[in-house]
Amino acid sequence: MSMRRVAVVGAGMTRFVRRAMETPKELAWHASRMALDSCGLTLNDVGGVCIGSAPDAFDGVHMKGEYLSDGSGAWGKPVMRSYVGGGTGVFLGPHGWYHVASGLFDVVLVVAEEKMSSFYPHAQAAFLTIFDHTTERPLEPNLLWIFALEMNRYMQTYGISKRDIAQVAVKNKRNAADHPCAMLGEANITVEDVLNSEVLAWPVQRLDVSPVSDGAVAIVMAAEGVAERITDRPVWVQGVGWNLDTAYWTNRDLAYPEYVERAARMAYEMAGVREPRKEIHVVEPYDPFDYKELHHLEGLLLADRGKAPELTAQGVTARNGAMPVCPSGGLLGVGNPITAAGLMKVAELFWQLRGEAGARQVPGTPERGLAQAWGDLMQVGTVTILGTQRPS
Amino acid sequence: MTQRIASYPGTALSEEDIERGHVLSVHDQLRADYAWDAGLAIGLYLDGLKAGVILGVRCRRCDRTVVPPRAFCEQCFAPMDAFVPLADVGIVNTFSLCYVTWDVKRIVEPLIPAVIDLDGTSPPAGIMHLLGGVVPDRVHIGMRVRAVWKPARARQGAITDIRYFKPLRRG
C-alpha cells in the first residue's frame, strides 16, 4: 500500500463523570486543548479534524458533529464525523489514520465526546430506537436485553459461571483506582460485591455493567517526517481494522463475535502480526459489560474460545500479568462516555507505550498494544494497533 | 498518563445541584411522530402474523431459511421471494430475566425476553420475543416453546399479535 506512515503524537482527556457541569463543546475543547498542549502544537498546526460521537439522541442535538466542531478545533477546517455506535471511539483510529496516510493532511486532531446525562431521566431510554421499529420495538426492548441474552448464550455454550465473569469487573475497577480521570475505581472491590449487586437483567447485575458517563478524549495524529519533529517518541499506527455484521442480530451466533475476528485479522495483517498472543503486549478490549472483555479477547484471537475466563483467573490479564488487559481500568472502572471511552483506550496505549502511564504503567517495555471497540446492534468490531516501532 | 498534569478538567455535578438550582439547566421534551412503511417482506410478515402464521423466507442460492423475512439475501445479494410459513414452535436459544423496563423503572415480576430459534429455519436464525406462562426459575436454554396468539379478531398485523411464547410442556 502506498500510504504514508502515521503516528500518534499527543493525547488529552477530561475526567469521566456521571454528570458534567460542562457542555459537550466545553468538554471537547478541554480534551482537544490538552492533546495539542501535550505535544506543543497549536490549532494552526492542525490540517483537519476527525470527530466521533454516538447517537444524537443523547444530547437531543441534531448534527452533533457540526455542533461539536467549534470545541474540537475545527473552525474553518475540513472536518468529518464518523459513527459506528459504541465502536466509534476505536474507529477513530482508522478514521484519523487514513486522513493522514492518504497524504491529505500532515496533522489531524481526533476528538471523541459524549454527554449522556442530558437525556432525562436516564440515557437508557434513548437506546430504544436502535431496535427494529416494526419487528422488535413494539416489545419495548431494553438495551440490557441484548447484553443479557448474549452473556447467557456465552455462559451456556462454554459452561462459564457468573463468578468467572465477575473477576473481570473486579480487575478493571481495581485498575481504575489508579486512573486520575476514573469514575468507578475501587481498590478493594471483591467478586462477592459483584455477585451480591442488584440483579438488573439476569445474568447481568449492577456491577457487571459500566456506568452512564460524560467525558471527552482527544489525540493528535501526524505523518512520518512530521511526527518525528513534534516528538522524539511518536507511537505508530501499525494496523487498523473494522468490520460490520448483519443488523439481524438474532440471526447470529451470539457466543462468538465473528465480526471482531474479521476486524482483528485485517489489523493483524496490516501490522504484520502473525502470533498475536506473543506480539501484542498490552490490550484494551471493549468492556462495557464484564463478559464482553472475555468475549472480545476470544474474537481478537488472544484467547481460545470459551477460555478467556481462565486467563483472568490465572492472573495473565492482570496489570502485572503476561498479557495485561484493560490496565486503564476500562469502561467498567474509568467510565463509559461511549465514544470517548473507546478513544480513551487508544490514548491509554499511547501512554503505556511511552512509559507515561504512571501508577497504571504495565511492567517491562511494551512495544505493541491493541485497542478494540464494539457496538451498533452487536454487529461492529473496530481495532487499532499501536506500536513503538515505525512500520517498515 | 503524563504526570505533568496536576488536575484534569471535568466538573462532576450531583442530582441535588440540579434540583436546588446550584447550576442552571433547560428542560424540553422533543416530540416526534413517525409512520414507518413496513416494506415488501415485512409487510408480508405482518400480514402473516394477522392470519396467525409466522412467515420466513428462503434464499434459493444459499439454501438458507431465515426469519424475519427480507426482500434480499444480505449474504449473496440475490432477491429473496420464496416465502414459507414456519411452525410457531421453536427452541429457546437464550433468555434473560429482566427487572427493569426500557425506561429504567424497576419491576418485581421479570420480563423474560428471549431469542427463539423457530423450527424450519437454518440456524442461527432466531427472533426476539418474550416468554410467558412459565415460572421464571424454570426457564432454560434449549426449552421447547410455542407461540401464544391473540384472538384472531384482536390481531392487528404486528409482532405483538403473538402475546408471548410458552413452554410446550408444563414446568
Coordinates of C-alpha atoms in Angstrom, one line a residue:
Chain A
M1 CA 0.0 0.0 0.0
S2 CA 1.5 3.3 -1.0
M3 CA 0.3 5.0 2.2
R4 CA 2.3 7.3 4.5
R5 CA 3.1 6.0 8.0
V6 CA 1.1 7.7 10.7
A7 CA 1.9 8.3 14.4
V8 CA 0.0 9.4 17.5
V9 CA 2.0 12.3 19.0
G10 CA -0.3 13.7 21.7
A11 CA -3.3 12.9 23.8
G12 CA -5.6 14.5 26.4
M13 CA -8.8 13.7 28.3
T14 CA -11.3 15.0 30.8
R15 CA -12.4 13.3 33.9
F16 CA -15.2 10.8 33.3
V17 CA -18.2 11.8 35.5
R18 CA -21.9 10.8 35.8
R19 CA -23.0 14.4 35.0
A20 CA -20.6 17.1 33.9
M21 CA -21.3 20.8 34.5
E22 CA -19.5 21.5 31.2
T23 CA -21.3 21.4 27.9
P24 CA -20.3 18.9 25.2
K25 CA -18.4 21.7 23.4
E26 CA -16.6 22.6 26.6
L27 CA -15.6 19.0 27.3
A28 CA -14.4 18.6 23.7
W29 CA -12.4 21.8 24.0
H30 CA -10.7 20.7 27.3
A31 CA -9.6 17.4 25.8
S32 CA -8.5 18.9 22.5
R33 CA -6.6 21.7 24.1
M34 CA -4.8 19.2 26.4
A35 CA -3.9 17.0 23.4
L36 CA -2.4 19.9 21.5
D37 CA -0.6 21.2 24.5
S38 CA 0.8 17.8 25.3
C39 CA 2.8 17.9 22.0
G40 CA 3.4 21.6 21.8
L41 CA 1.1 22.3 18.8
T42 CA -1.5 25.0 18.2
L43 CA -4.6 25.0 16.1
N44 CA -2.6 26.5 13.3
D45 CA -0.7 23.2 13.0
V46 CA -3.9 21.2 12.5
G47 CA -4.9 20.5 8.9
G48 CA -8.1 18.6 9.5
V49 CA -10.3 17.4 12.3
C50 CA -11.9 14.0 12.9
I51 CA -14.8 13.8 15.3
G52 CA -16.5 10.8 16.8
S53 CA -19.7 11.0 18.8
A54 CA -22.5 8.4 19.4
P55 CA -26.3 8.9 19.0
D56 CA -27.6 12.4 18.6
A57 CA -30.5 11.3 20.8
F58 CA -28.3 11.6 24.0
D59 CA -27.8 15.3 23.6
G60 CA -31.1 16.0 21.8
V61 CA -29.0 17.9 19.3
H62 CA -29.1 17.0 15.6
M63 CA -25.8 17.3 13.6
K64 CA -23.8 16.7 16.7
G65 CA -20.6 16.7 14.7
E66 CA -21.3 20.2 13.5
Y67 CA -22.3 21.3 17.0
L68 CA -19.1 19.9 18.4
S69 CA -16.9 21.2 15.7
D70 CA -16.0 24.5 17.5
G71 CA -14.9 22.7 20.6
S72 CA -12.9 20.2 18.5
G73 CA -10.7 22.8 16.9
A74 CA -12.5 22.6 13.6
W75 CA -13.2 26.2 12.9
G76 CA -12.6 26.9 9.2
K77 CA -11.1 23.4 8.7
P78 CA -12.1 20.2 6.8
V79 CA -14.0 18.2 9.4
M80 CA -15.6 14.7 9.3
R81 CA -17.7 12.9 11.9
S82 CA -17.9 9.2 12.0
Y83 CA -20.3 7.0 13.8
V84 CA -20.5 3.2 14.3
G85 CA -22.3 3.2 17.7
G86 CA -20.1 2.0 20.6
G87 CA -17.4 1.1 18.1
T88 CA -16.8 4.7 17.2
G89 CA -14.1 5.6 19.7
V90 CA -11.7 3.0 18.3
F91 CA -13.0 3.5 14.7
L92 CA -11.4 7.0 15.1
G93 CA -8.1 5.1 14.8
P94 CA -8.7 4.1 11.2
H95 CA -10.6 7.4 10.6
G96 CA -7.7 9.6 11.6
W97 CA -5.2 7.2 10.1
Y98 CA -6.4 7.4 6.6
H99 CA -6.8 11.2 6.8
V100 CA -3.0 11.3 7.2
A101 CA -1.9 8.1 5.5
S102 CA -3.7 9.3 2.3
G103 CA -1.4 12.3 2.1
L104 CA -4.3 14.8 2.5
F105 CA -3.2 16.0 5.9
D106 CA 0.1 16.2 7.8
V107 CA -1.5 16.7 11.2
V108 CA -5.1 15.9 12.4
L109 CA -6.9 16.4 15.7
V110 CA -9.0 13.4 16.5
V111 CA -11.8 14.1 19.1
A112 CA -14.3 11.9 20.8
E113 CA -17.0 13.4 23.1
E114 CA -20.1 12.1 24.8
K115 CA -22.5 13.7 27.2
M116 CA -25.1 11.0 28.1
S117 CA -26.5 12.8 31.2
S118 CA -28.6 15.3 29.2
F119 CA -31.2 12.6 28.4
Y120 CA -33.8 12.5 31.1
P121 CA -34.2 10.8 33.4
H122 CA -31.8 8.1 32.1
A123 CA -29.9 7.6 28.9
Q124 CA -31.0 4.0 28.7
A125 CA -34.3 5.1 27.1
A126 CA -32.5 6.7 24.2
F127 CA -31.4 3.2 23.1
L128 CA -35.0 2.1 22.4
T129 CA -34.7 3.4 18.8
I130 CA -31.7 1.2 17.9
F131 CA -34.1 -1.8 17.7
D132 CA -36.1 -2.5 14.5
H133 CA -39.1 -0.3 14.6
T134 CA -41.5 -2.9 13.3
T135 CA -40.4 -6.3 14.4
E136 CA -38.7 -5.5 17.8
R137 CA -39.6 -2.1 19.3
P138 CA -43.3 -2.9 20.0
L139 CA -41.9 -5.5 22.5
E140 CA -40.4 -2.5 24.4
P141 CA -36.9 -3.8 24.5
N142 CA -34.3 -2.6 26.9
L143 CA -30.6 -2.2 26.0
L144 CA -29.8 -4.6 28.8
W145 CA -31.7 -7.3 27.0
I146 CA -29.2 -7.8 24.2
F147 CA -26.3 -7.9 26.6
A148 CA -28.1 -10.3 29.0
L149 CA -29.1 -12.5 26.0
E150 CA -25.6 -12.6 24.7
M151 CA -24.0 -13.2 28.1
N152 CA -26.4 -16.0 28.8
R153 CA -25.6 -17.7 25.5
Y154 CA -21.9 -17.3 26.0
M155 CA -22.1 -18.8 29.5
Q156 CA -24.2 -21.7 28.3
T157 CA -22.1 -22.5 25.3
Y158 CA -18.8 -22.8 27.2
G159 CA -20.1 -23.6 30.8
I160 CA -18.8 -20.3 32.2
S161 CA -20.1 -19.2 35.6
K162 CA -21.1 -15.8 36.8
R163 CA -18.2 -16.0 39.3
D164 CA -15.7 -16.5 36.4
I165 CA -17.1 -13.4 34.7
A166 CA -17.3 -11.2 37.9
Q167 CA -13.5 -11.4 38.2
V168 CA -13.2 -9.1 35.1
A169 CA -15.3 -6.3 36.9
V170 CA -13.1 -6.7 40.0
K171 CA -9.8 -6.4 38.0
N172 CA -10.9 -3.4 36.0
K173 CA -12.4 -1.4 38.8
R174 CA -9.3 -2.1 40.9
N175 CA -7.1 -0.9 38.0
A176 CA -9.2 2.2 37.6
A177 CA -8.4 3.2 41.2
D178 CA -5.0 4.3 39.8
H179 CA -6.6 6.4 37.0
P180 CA -6.9 10.2 37.8
C181 CA -10.0 10.5 35.5
A182 CA -11.8 7.4 36.7
M183 CA -15.4 7.4 37.9
L184 CA -15.7 3.9 39.5
G185 CA -12.2 3.0 40.6
E186 CA -12.4 0.8 43.7
A187 CA -9.2 -0.7 45.1
N188 CA -10.9 -3.1 47.5
I189 CA -13.9 -4.4 45.5
T190 CA -14.4 -8.2 45.6
V191 CA -16.1 -10.8 43.5
E192 CA -18.7 -11.1 46.3
D193 CA -19.6 -7.4 45.8
V194 CA -20.3 -8.1 42.2
L195 CA -22.3 -11.2 42.8
N196 CA -24.3 -9.5 45.5
S197 CA -25.2 -6.4 43.5
E198 CA -28.7 -5.7 42.2
V199 CA -30.0 -8.1 39.5
L200 CA -30.9 -5.9 36.5
A201 CA -31.5 -8.4 33.7
W202 CA -30.2 -11.8 34.8
P203 CA -27.5 -12.8 34.3
V204 CA -26.5 -9.1 34.3
Q205 CA -26.1 -7.5 37.7
R206 CA -25.4 -3.9 38.6
L207 CA -21.6 -4.2 39.0
D208 CA -21.3 -6.2 35.7
V209 CA -22.2 -3.0 33.9
S210 CA -20.3 0.2 33.1
P211 CA -21.9 3.5 34.1
V212 CA -23.6 6.2 32.1
S213 CA -21.0 9.0 31.8
D214 CA -19.9 12.3 30.4
G215 CA -16.4 13.0 29.1
A216 CA -14.1 13.7 26.2
V217 CA -10.8 12.4 24.8
A218 CA -8.6 13.7 22.0
I219 CA -5.4 12.6 20.3
V220 CA -3.2 14.2 17.7
M221 CA -2.0 12.1 14.7
A222 CA 0.8 13.2 12.4
A223 CA 2.5 11.9 9.2
E224 CA 6.0 10.4 9.1
G225 CA 8.6 13.1 8.7
V226 CA 6.3 15.5 10.7
A227 CA 5.7 13.3 13.7
E228 CA 9.4 12.9 14.5
R229 CA 9.8 16.7 14.6
I230 CA 6.9 17.0 17.0
T231 CA 8.1 14.4 19.5
D232 CA 11.1 12.1 19.9
R233 CA 8.7 9.3 21.0
P234 CA 6.0 9.0 18.3
V235 CA 3.7 6.0 18.8
W236 CA 3.0 4.5 15.4
V237 CA -0.3 3.2 14.0
Q238 CA 0.7 -0.3 12.9
G239 CA -2.6 -1.7 12.0
V240 CA -6.3 -0.8 11.7
G241 CA -9.4 -3.0 11.1
W242 CA -13.1 -2.7 11.2
N243 CA -16.0 -5.0 10.2
L244 CA -19.8 -4.9 10.3
D245 CA -22.1 -7.9 10.7
T246 CA -25.8 -8.0 9.8
A247 CA -28.3 -5.9 11.7
Y248 CA -30.4 -9.1 12.1
W249 CA -28.7 -9.7 15.4
T250 CA -30.9 -12.7 16.3
N251 CA -29.7 -14.5 13.2
R252 CA -26.2 -14.7 14.6
D253 CA -24.1 -17.0 16.8
L254 CA -24.2 -14.9 20.0
A255 CA -21.5 -16.9 21.7
Y256 CA -18.7 -15.7 19.3
P257 CA -18.1 -12.2 17.8
E258 CA -17.1 -13.2 14.3
Y259 CA -17.0 -9.6 13.2
V260 CA -14.4 -8.8 15.9
E261 CA -12.3 -11.6 14.5
R262 CA -12.6 -10.2 10.9
A263 CA -11.6 -6.7 12.1
A264 CA -8.7 -8.1 14.1
R265 CA -7.4 -10.2 11.2
M266 CA -7.5 -7.1 9.0
A267 CA -5.4 -5.2 11.6
Y268 CA -3.0 -8.0 12.3
E269 CA -2.3 -8.4 8.6
M270 CA -1.6 -4.7 8.2
A271 CA 0.6 -4.8 11.3
G272 CA 2.5 -7.9 10.2
V273 CA 1.4 -9.7 13.4
R274 CA 1.4 -13.4 12.9
E275 CA 1.2 -14.6 16.5
P276 CA -1.0 -12.1 18.4
R277 CA -0.7 -13.8 21.7
K278 CA 3.1 -13.2 21.7
E279 CA 3.2 -10.0 19.7
I280 CA 0.5 -7.9 21.5
H281 CA 1.9 -6.7 24.8
V282 CA -0.9 -4.7 26.2
V283 CA -4.6 -5.0 25.3
E284 CA -7.6 -2.6 25.7
P285 CA -10.6 -4.6 24.6
Y286 CA -14.1 -3.1 24.9
D287 CA -15.6 -3.8 28.3
P288 CA -19.0 -2.1 28.7
F289 CA -20.0 -5.3 30.5
D290 CA -17.6 -7.7 32.2
Y291 CA -18.3 -10.7 29.9
K292 CA -17.6 -8.5 26.9
E293 CA -13.9 -8.3 27.7
L294 CA -13.8 -12.1 27.6
H295 CA -15.9 -12.4 24.5
H296 CA -13.7 -9.9 22.8
L297 CA -10.3 -11.4 23.8
E298 CA -11.6 -14.6 22.1
G299 CA -12.7 -12.7 19.0
L300 CA -9.3 -11.0 18.9
L301 CA -7.7 -14.5 18.9
L302 CA -5.9 -13.6 22.1
A303 CA -7.7 -16.5 23.9
D304 CA -9.2 -19.8 22.8
R305 CA -13.0 -19.9 22.6
G306 CA -14.5 -20.1 26.0
K307 CA -11.1 -20.0 27.7
A308 CA -10.7 -16.2 28.3
P309 CA -12.0 -16.6 31.9
E310 CA -9.1 -19.0 32.7
L311 CA -6.6 -16.3 31.7
T312 CA -8.4 -13.9 34.1
A313 CA -8.4 -16.5 36.9
Q314 CA -4.7 -17.2 36.4
G315 CA -3.8 -13.5 36.5
V316 CA -2.5 -13.5 32.9
T317 CA -4.6 -10.4 32.2
A318 CA -3.7 -8.5 35.4
R319 CA -1.8 -5.3 35.0
N320 CA 1.4 -7.1 36.0
G321 CA 0.4 -10.3 34.2
A322 CA 1.9 -11.8 31.0
M323 CA -0.8 -10.0 28.9
P324 CA -2.2 -7.0 30.7
V325 CA -5.8 -6.4 29.7
C326 CA -7.5 -3.0 30.4
P327 CA -4.7 -1.7 32.6
S328 CA -6.6 1.7 32.3
G329 CA -9.5 0.3 34.3
G330 CA -11.6 0.1 31.2
L331 CA -15.2 1.2 30.8
L332 CA -16.1 -0.7 33.9
G333 CA -13.8 1.4 36.0
V334 CA -12.9 4.6 34.3
G335 CA -16.4 5.1 32.9
N336 CA -18.3 4.8 29.6
P337 CA -19.0 8.1 27.8
I338 CA -19.5 5.9 24.7
T339 CA -17.1 7.2 22.0
A340 CA -14.8 9.0 24.5
A341 CA -14.4 5.6 26.3
G342 CA -13.3 4.0 23.1
L343 CA -10.7 6.7 22.3
M344 CA -9.6 6.6 25.9
K345 CA -8.4 3.0 25.1
V346 CA -6.3 4.3 22.2
A347 CA -4.9 7.1 24.4
E348 CA -4.1 4.5 27.1
L349 CA -2.0 2.6 24.7
F350 CA -0.2 5.8 23.7
W351 CA 0.6 6.5 27.4
Q352 CA 1.5 2.8 28.1
L353 CA 3.8 2.5 25.1
R354 CA 5.6 5.8 26.0
G355 CA 6.0 4.7 29.6
E356 CA 3.9 7.6 30.8
A357 CA 1.0 5.7 32.4
G358 CA 2.1 6.5 36.0
A359 CA 0.6 4.2 38.6
R360 CA -1.1 2.2 35.8
Q361 CA 2.2 1.5 33.9
V362 CA 2.5 -2.1 32.9
P363 CA 5.8 -3.7 33.7
G364 CA 8.6 -4.2 31.1
T365 CA 8.8 -2.2 28.0
P366 CA 5.7 -3.0 25.9
E367 CA 6.3 -2.4 22.2
R368 CA 2.8 -3.0 20.8
G369 CA -0.7 -2.6 22.0
L370 CA -4.2 -3.3 20.7
A371 CA -7.4 -1.3 21.4
Q372 CA -10.8 -2.7 20.3
A373 CA -14.4 -1.5 20.5
W374 CA -17.8 -2.8 19.6
G375 CA -21.2 -1.5 19.1
D376 CA -24.3 -0.9 17.0
L377 CA -26.7 -3.8 17.3
M378 CA -23.9 -6.1 18.5
Q379 CA -22.5 -6.1 15.0
V380 CA -19.4 -3.9 14.6
G381 CA -15.8 -4.6 15.5
T382 CA -13.2 -1.8 15.4
V383 CA -9.5 -2.4 16.0
T384 CA -6.4 -0.1 16.3
I385 CA -2.9 -1.4 16.8
L386 CA -0.2 1.0 18.0
G387 CA 3.5 0.3 18.5
T388 CA 6.8 1.9 19.3
Q389 CA 8.4 0.6 16.1
R390 CA 7.9 2.6 12.9
P391 CA 6.2 0.3 10.4
S392 CA 8.6 -0.9 7.6
Chain B
M1 CA -0.6 9.4 31.8
T2 CA 1.7 12.4 31.6
Q3 CA 2.4 13.0 35.3
R4 CA 2.9 16.7 34.4
I5 CA -0.9 17.2 34.6
A6 CA -1.8 18.0 38.1
S7 CA -5.6 18.0 37.8
Y8 CA -7.9 17.0 35.0
P9 CA -10.8 19.1 33.7
G10 CA -14.4 18.0 34.0
T11 CA -16.7 19.1 36.9
A12 CA -19.0 16.5 38.5
L13 CA -22.5 17.6 39.3
S14 CA -25.0 15.8 41.5
E15 CA -28.7 15.5 41.1
E16 CA -29.0 17.8 44.1
D17 CA -27.1 20.5 42.2
I18 CA -29.8 20.5 39.5
E19 CA -32.8 20.2 41.9
R20 CA -31.6 23.0 44.1
G21 CA -30.7 25.3 41.2
H22 CA -27.0 25.4 42.1
V23 CA -26.5 25.3 38.3
L24 CA -28.9 26.3 35.6
S25 CA -30.3 23.9 33.0
V26 CA -33.0 24.0 30.4
H27 CA -35.6 21.2 30.2
D28 CA -37.5 20.4 27.0
Q29 CA -39.4 17.5 25.6
L30 CA -38.9 16.6 21.9
R31 CA -42.0 15.1 20.3
A32 CA -41.6 13.2 17.1
D33 CA -44.3 11.2 15.2
Y34 CA -43.4 8.7 12.5
A35 CA -45.3 6.3 10.2
W36 CA -42.8 3.7 9.2
D37 CA -43.6 1.7 6.0
A38 CA -43.2 -2.0 6.5
G39 CA -41.9 -2.6 3.0
L40 CA -42.4 -5.7 0.9
A41 CA -41.0 -8.5 3.1
I42 CA -42.0 -7.2 6.5
G43 CA -45.4 -6.2 5.0
L44 CA -45.9 -9.9 4.2
Y45 CA -44.6 -10.9 7.7
L46 CA -47.2 -8.6 9.3
D47 CA -50.0 -9.9 7.1
G48 CA -49.0 -13.4 8.2
L49 CA -49.0 -12.6 11.8
K50 CA -52.5 -11.2 11.4
A51 CA -53.5 -14.5 10.0
G52 CA -51.8 -16.4 12.8
V53 CA -48.8 -17.5 10.7
I54 CA -45.1 -16.8 11.1
L55 CA -43.6 -16.3 7.7
G56 CA -39.9 -17.0 6.9
V57 CA -38.1 -16.7 3.6
R58 CA -35.7 -19.0 1.8
C59 CA -32.7 -17.9 -0.2
R60 CA -32.7 -20.3 -3.2
R61 CA -29.0 -19.7 -3.8
C62 CA -27.7 -20.1 -0.2
D63 CA -30.3 -22.7 0.7
R64 CA -31.0 -20.8 3.9
T65 CA -34.3 -20.1 5.5
V66 CA -34.5 -17.1 7.8
V67 CA -36.9 -15.0 9.9
P68 CA -37.8 -12.1 9.9
P69 CA -38.3 -12.4 6.1
R70 CA -36.4 -9.9 3.9
A71 CA -36.5 -8.9 0.3
F72 CA -32.9 -9.8 -0.5
C73 CA -30.2 -12.1 0.9
E74 CA -27.6 -9.9 2.7
Q75 CA -25.0 -12.7 2.1
C76 CA -25.3 -13.3 -1.6
F77 CA -27.3 -10.2 -2.6
A78 CA -29.9 -12.2 -4.6
P79 CA -33.6 -11.4 -4.3
M80 CA -35.5 -13.5 -1.7
D81 CA -39.0 -14.3 -2.7
A82 CA -39.6 -17.9 -1.5
F83 CA -41.8 -17.0 1.5
V84 CA -42.5 -20.0 3.6
P85 CA -44.8 -20.5 6.6
L86 CA -42.9 -21.7 9.7
A87 CA -44.1 -23.7 12.6
D88 CA -45.0 -21.4 15.6
V89 CA -42.8 -23.7 17.7
G90 CA -39.1 -23.4 18.5
I91 CA -36.3 -23.6 21.0
V92 CA -35.1 -21.0 23.5
N93 CA -31.6 -20.0 22.2
T94 CA -31.0 -17.6 25.1
F95 CA -33.1 -15.6 27.5
S96 CA -32.9 -13.0 30.3
L97 CA -35.0 -12.3 33.4
C98 CA -35.2 -8.6 33.3
Y99 CA -36.2 -6.5 36.3
V100 CA -36.1 -3.0 34.7
T101 CA -38.3 -1.6 31.9
W102 CA -37.0 0.1 28.8
D103 CA -37.1 3.4 30.6
V104 CA -35.4 2.1 33.7
K105 CA -38.4 1.6 36.0
R106 CA -38.0 -1.3 38.5
I107 CA -40.4 -4.2 38.2
V108 CA -41.0 -7.1 40.6
E109 CA -42.2 -9.8 38.1
P110 CA -39.4 -10.0 35.5
L111 CA -40.0 -9.6 31.8
I112 CA -38.4 -12.7 30.0
P113 CA -37.0 -11.6 26.6
A114 CA -35.6 -14.5 24.6
V115 CA -34.1 -15.3 21.2
I116 CA -36.2 -18.2 19.9
D117 CA -35.0 -20.5 17.1
L118 CA -38.1 -21.4 15.1
D119 CA -38.5 -24.9 13.6
G120 CA -37.8 -24.9 9.9
T121 CA -35.2 -22.1 9.9
S122 CA -31.5 -22.5 9.2
P123 CA -29.7 -21.8 12.5
P124 CA -28.6 -19.3 13.6
A125 CA -31.9 -17.6 12.6
G126 CA -33.9 -16.7 15.7
I127 CA -36.3 -13.9 16.5
M128 CA -36.6 -11.9 19.6
H129 CA -39.8 -12.2 21.6
L130 CA -41.0 -12.6 25.2
L131 CA -41.6 -15.8 27.2
G132 CA -44.7 -16.1 29.4
G133 CA -46.9 -18.7 31.1
V134 CA -43.8 -20.0 32.9
V135 CA -42.2 -19.7 36.3
P136 CA -39.1 -17.6 35.7
D137 CA -36.8 -20.0 37.6
R138 CA -37.8 -22.9 35.3
V139 CA -36.8 -21.2 32.0
H140 CA -33.7 -22.7 30.4
I141 CA -31.8 -22.6 27.2
G142 CA -33.0 -25.5 24.9
M143 CA -36.6 -25.3 26.2
R144 CA -39.3 -26.0 23.5
V145 CA -41.8 -23.2 23.3
R146 CA -44.9 -22.4 21.3
A147 CA -46.4 -19.0 20.3
V148 CA -49.5 -17.9 22.3
W149 CA -51.5 -15.8 19.9
K150 CA -54.0 -13.0 20.5
P151 CA -57.5 -14.0 19.4
A152 CA -57.9 -13.6 15.6
R153 CA -60.2 -10.6 15.9
A154 CA -57.7 -8.7 18.1
R155 CA -54.8 -9.2 15.8
Q156 CA -53.5 -6.1 14.0
G157 CA -50.7 -7.3 11.9
A158 CA -47.9 -6.6 14.4
I159 CA -45.2 -8.6 16.2
T160 CA -47.4 -8.2 19.4
D161 CA -50.1 -10.4 17.7
I162 CA -48.0 -13.1 19.4
R163 CA -48.5 -12.4 23.1
Y164 CA -45.6 -14.5 24.1
F165 CA -44.1 -17.9 23.7
K166 CA -44.8 -20.5 26.4
P167 CA -43.3 -23.9 27.2
L168 CA -44.7 -26.9 25.2
R169 CA -44.6 -29.0 28.4
R170 CA -45.6 -27.8 31.8
G171 CA -42.9 -26.7 34.2

